[in-house]
Amino acid sequence: MQRAEPQEFSRVLSSMCTEPHPTAREAAEQFLASNPGDPGTYGTVSTLEREAVDRLGTVAELADPAGYIASGGTESNVQAIRLARNRADTRTPNFVAPESAHFSFRKAAGVLGV
């Protein structure tokens, strides 16, 4: 059996399985100590995030949209359940999801007591 050559990663900026590209590493080191989600540090990012949430609220016809831009699906699902729980008019909120829903909804329910 002939062994396959490793994939060429010279154009990949960063991956769990590779050394980061020198430019990506330099950028990460430059901003490592800052939090792009901090509205005091990055006011423009905060403004863009608020605009995105408001626009999505308009699309969904929500009178009072809330939220933020998350880094991935699991975080988004957990925070959506947390927000709904916190805004619920009951002490025992629940939600309904199909069996095919992402596993993070069950995770969120357990962590958040929903």
mmCIF file of C-alpha atoms in Angstrom:
data_model
loop_
_atom_site.group_PDB
_atom_site.id
_atom_site.type_symbol
_atom_site.label_atom_id
_atom_site.label_comp_id
_atom_site.label_asym_id
_atom_site.label_seq_id
_atom_site.Cartn_x
_atom_site.Cartn_y
_atom_site.Cartn_z
ATOM 1 C CA MET A 1 0.000 0.000 0.000
ATOM 2 C CA GLN A 2 1.420 3.323 -1.070
ATOM 3 C CA ARG A 3 1.194 6.127 1.453
ATOM 4 C CA ALA A 4 -0.422 9.376 0.281
ATOM 5 C CA GLU A 5 1.600 12.546 0.451
ATOM 6 C CA PRO A 6 0.388 15.108 2.997
ATOM 7 C CA GLN A 7 -1.831 17.863 1.684
ATOM 8 C CA GLU A 8 -0.087 21.106 0.774
ATOM 9 C CA PHE A 9 -1.003 23.818 3.283
ATOM 10 C CA SER A 10 1.076 26.719 2.022
ATOM 11 C CA ARG A 11 -2.066 28.764 1.268
ATOM 12 C CA VAL A 12 -3.931 27.877 4.490
ATOM 13 C CA LEU A 13 -3.816 30.739 6.991
ATOM 14 C CA SER A 14 -4.516 28.587 10.024
ATOM 15 C CA SER A 15 -5.760 25.146 10.960
ATOM 16 C CA MET A 16 -5.767 22.937 14.043
ATOM 17 C CA CYS A 17 -3.539 20.526 12.128
ATOM 18 C CA THR A 18 -0.976 22.907 10.664
ATOM 19 C CA GLU A 19 1.415 25.613 11.639
ATOM 20 C CA PRO A 20 -0.278 28.961 10.991
ATOM 21 C CA HIS A 21 0.860 31.047 8.063
ATOM 22 C CA PRO A 22 3.411 33.643 9.278
ATOM 23 C CA THR A 23 1.068 36.535 8.389
ATOM 24 C CA ALA A 24 -1.819 34.923 10.290
ATOM 25 C CA ARG A 25 0.448 34.304 13.272
ATOM 26 C CA GLU A 26 1.633 37.924 13.260
ATOM 27 C CA ALA A 27 -1.968 39.210 13.124
ATOM 28 C CA ALA A 28 -3.039 36.886 15.939
ATOM 29 C CA GLU A 29 -0.138 37.967 18.126
ATOM 30 C CA GLN A 30 -0.874 41.638 17.463
ATOM 31 C CA PHE A 31 -4.505 41.352 18.595
ATOM 32 C CA LEU A 32 -4.297 38.417 21.033
ATOM 33 C CA ALA A 33 -4.770 40.569 24.118
ATOM 34 C CA SER A 34 -7.788 42.444 22.756
ATOM 35 C CA ASN A 35 -11.406 41.324 22.614
ATOM 36 C CA PRO A 36 -13.145 42.256 19.350
ATOM 37 C CA GLY A 37 -16.478 41.883 21.132
ATOM 38 C CA ASP A 38 -15.666 44.698 23.556
ATOM 39 C CA PRO A 39 -17.774 47.688 22.475
ATOM 40 C CA GLY A 40 -15.442 50.052 24.355
ATOM 41 C CA THR A 41 -12.456 48.929 22.310
ATOM 42 C CA TYR A 42 -14.121 48.285 18.954
ATOM 43 C CA GLY A 43 -17.124 50.593 18.732
ATOM 44 C CA THR A 44 -17.507 50.061 14.988
ATOM 45 C CA VAL A 45 -17.814 46.299 15.432
ATOM 46 C CA SER A 46 -20.464 46.864 18.087
ATOM 47 C CA THR A 47 -22.379 49.185 15.766
ATOM 48 C CA LEU A 48 -22.259 46.652 12.912
ATOM 49 C CA GLU A 49 -23.398 43.871 15.233
ATOM 50 C CA ARG A 50 -26.359 45.931 16.487
ATOM 51 C CA GLU A 51 -27.299 46.739 12.883
ATOM 52 C CA ALA A 52 -27.181 43.030 11.940
ATOM 53 C CA VAL A 53 -29.365 42.060 14.912
ATOM 54 C CA ASP A 54 -31.848 44.839 14.112
ATOM 55 C CA ARG A 55 -32.044 43.823 10.438
ATOM 56 C CA LEU A 56 -32.597 40.179 11.338
ATOM 57 C CA GLY A 57 -35.280 41.320 13.761
ATOM 58 C CA THR A 58 -36.963 43.211 10.940
ATOM 59 C CA VAL A 59 -36.874 40.134 8.716
ATOM 60 C CA ALA A 60 -38.380 38.035 11.534
ATOM 61 C CA GLU A 61 -40.892 40.810 12.334
ATOM 62 C CA LEU A 62 -39.701 41.127 15.947
ATOM 63 C CA ALA A 63 -40.576 44.278 17.836
ATOM 64 C CA ASP A 64 -37.606 44.014 20.203
ATOM 65 C CA PRO A 65 -34.832 41.873 18.673
ATOM 66 C CA ALA A 66 -31.896 40.913 20.869
ATOM 67 C CA GLY A 67 -28.709 38.997 20.351
ATOM 68 C CA TYR A 68 -25.193 39.174 19.094
ATOM 69 C CA ILE A 69 -23.010 37.688 16.363
ATOM 70 C CA ALA A 70 -21.668 34.336 17.544
ATOM 71 C CA SER A 71 -18.647 32.413 16.395
ATOM 72 C CA GLY A 72 -20.505 29.220 15.551
ATOM 73 C CA GLY A 73 -23.722 27.223 15.507
ATOM 74 C CA THR A 74 -23.469 25.656 18.958
ATOM 75 C CA GLU A 75 -22.868 28.988 20.661
ATOM 76 C CA SER A 76 -25.687 30.535 18.645
ATOM 77 C CA ASN A 77 -28.137 27.817 19.677
ATOM 78 C CA VAL A 78 -27.164 27.932 23.361
ATOM 79 C CA GLN A 79 -27.492 31.722 23.447
ATOM 80 C CA ALA A 80 -30.822 31.657 21.594
ATOM 81 C CA ILE A 81 -32.247 29.303 24.228
ATOM 82 C CA ARG A 82 -30.739 31.421 27.038
ATOM 83 C CA LEU A 83 -32.260 34.593 25.624
ATOM 84 C CA ALA A 84 -35.660 32.967 25.144
ATOM 85 C CA ARG A 85 -35.529 31.574 28.694
ATOM 86 C CA ASN A 86 -34.613 34.957 30.137
ATOM 87 C CA ARG A 87 -37.439 36.687 28.266
ATOM 88 C CA ALA A 88 -40.086 34.037 29.034
ATOM 89 C CA ASP A 89 -43.192 34.970 30.999
ATOM 90 C CA THR A 90 -42.992 31.755 33.020
ATOM 91 C CA ARG A 91 -40.739 30.222 35.626
ATOM 92 C CA THR A 92 -40.722 26.913 33.734
ATOM 93 C CA PRO A 93 -39.995 27.722 30.085
ATOM 94 C CA ASN A 94 -39.566 25.056 27.441
ATOM 95 C CA PHE A 95 -38.973 24.851 23.721
ATOM 96 C CA VAL A 96 -39.924 22.442 20.987
ATOM 97 C CA ALA A 97 -37.422 21.119 18.461
ATOM 98 C CA PRO A 98 -37.517 18.233 15.996
ATOM 99 C CA GLU A 99 -35.489 15.080 16.630
ATOM 100 C CA SER A 100 -33.239 16.216 13.795
ATOM 101 C CA ALA A 101 -32.280 19.407 15.660
ATOM 102 C CA HIS A 102 -28.586 19.959 16.316
ATOM 103 C CA PHE A 103 -27.304 18.285 19.507
ATOM 104 C CA SER A 104 -26.505 21.680 20.986
ATOM 105 C CA PHE A 105 -30.203 22.332 21.674
ATOM 106 C CA ARG A 106 -30.277 19.404 24.137
ATOM 107 C CA LYS A 107 -26.990 20.619 25.580
ATOM 108 C CA ALA A 108 -28.473 24.101 26.043
ATOM 109 C CA ALA A 109 -31.604 22.700 27.667
ATOM 110 C CA GLY A 110 -29.529 20.780 30.196
ATOM 111 C CA VAL A 111 -27.119 23.578 30.976
ATOM 112 C CA LEU A 112 -29.848 26.218 31.208
ATOM 113 C CA GLY A 113 -32.467 24.148 33.013
ATOM 114 C CA VAL A 114 -35.059 24.501 30.260
#
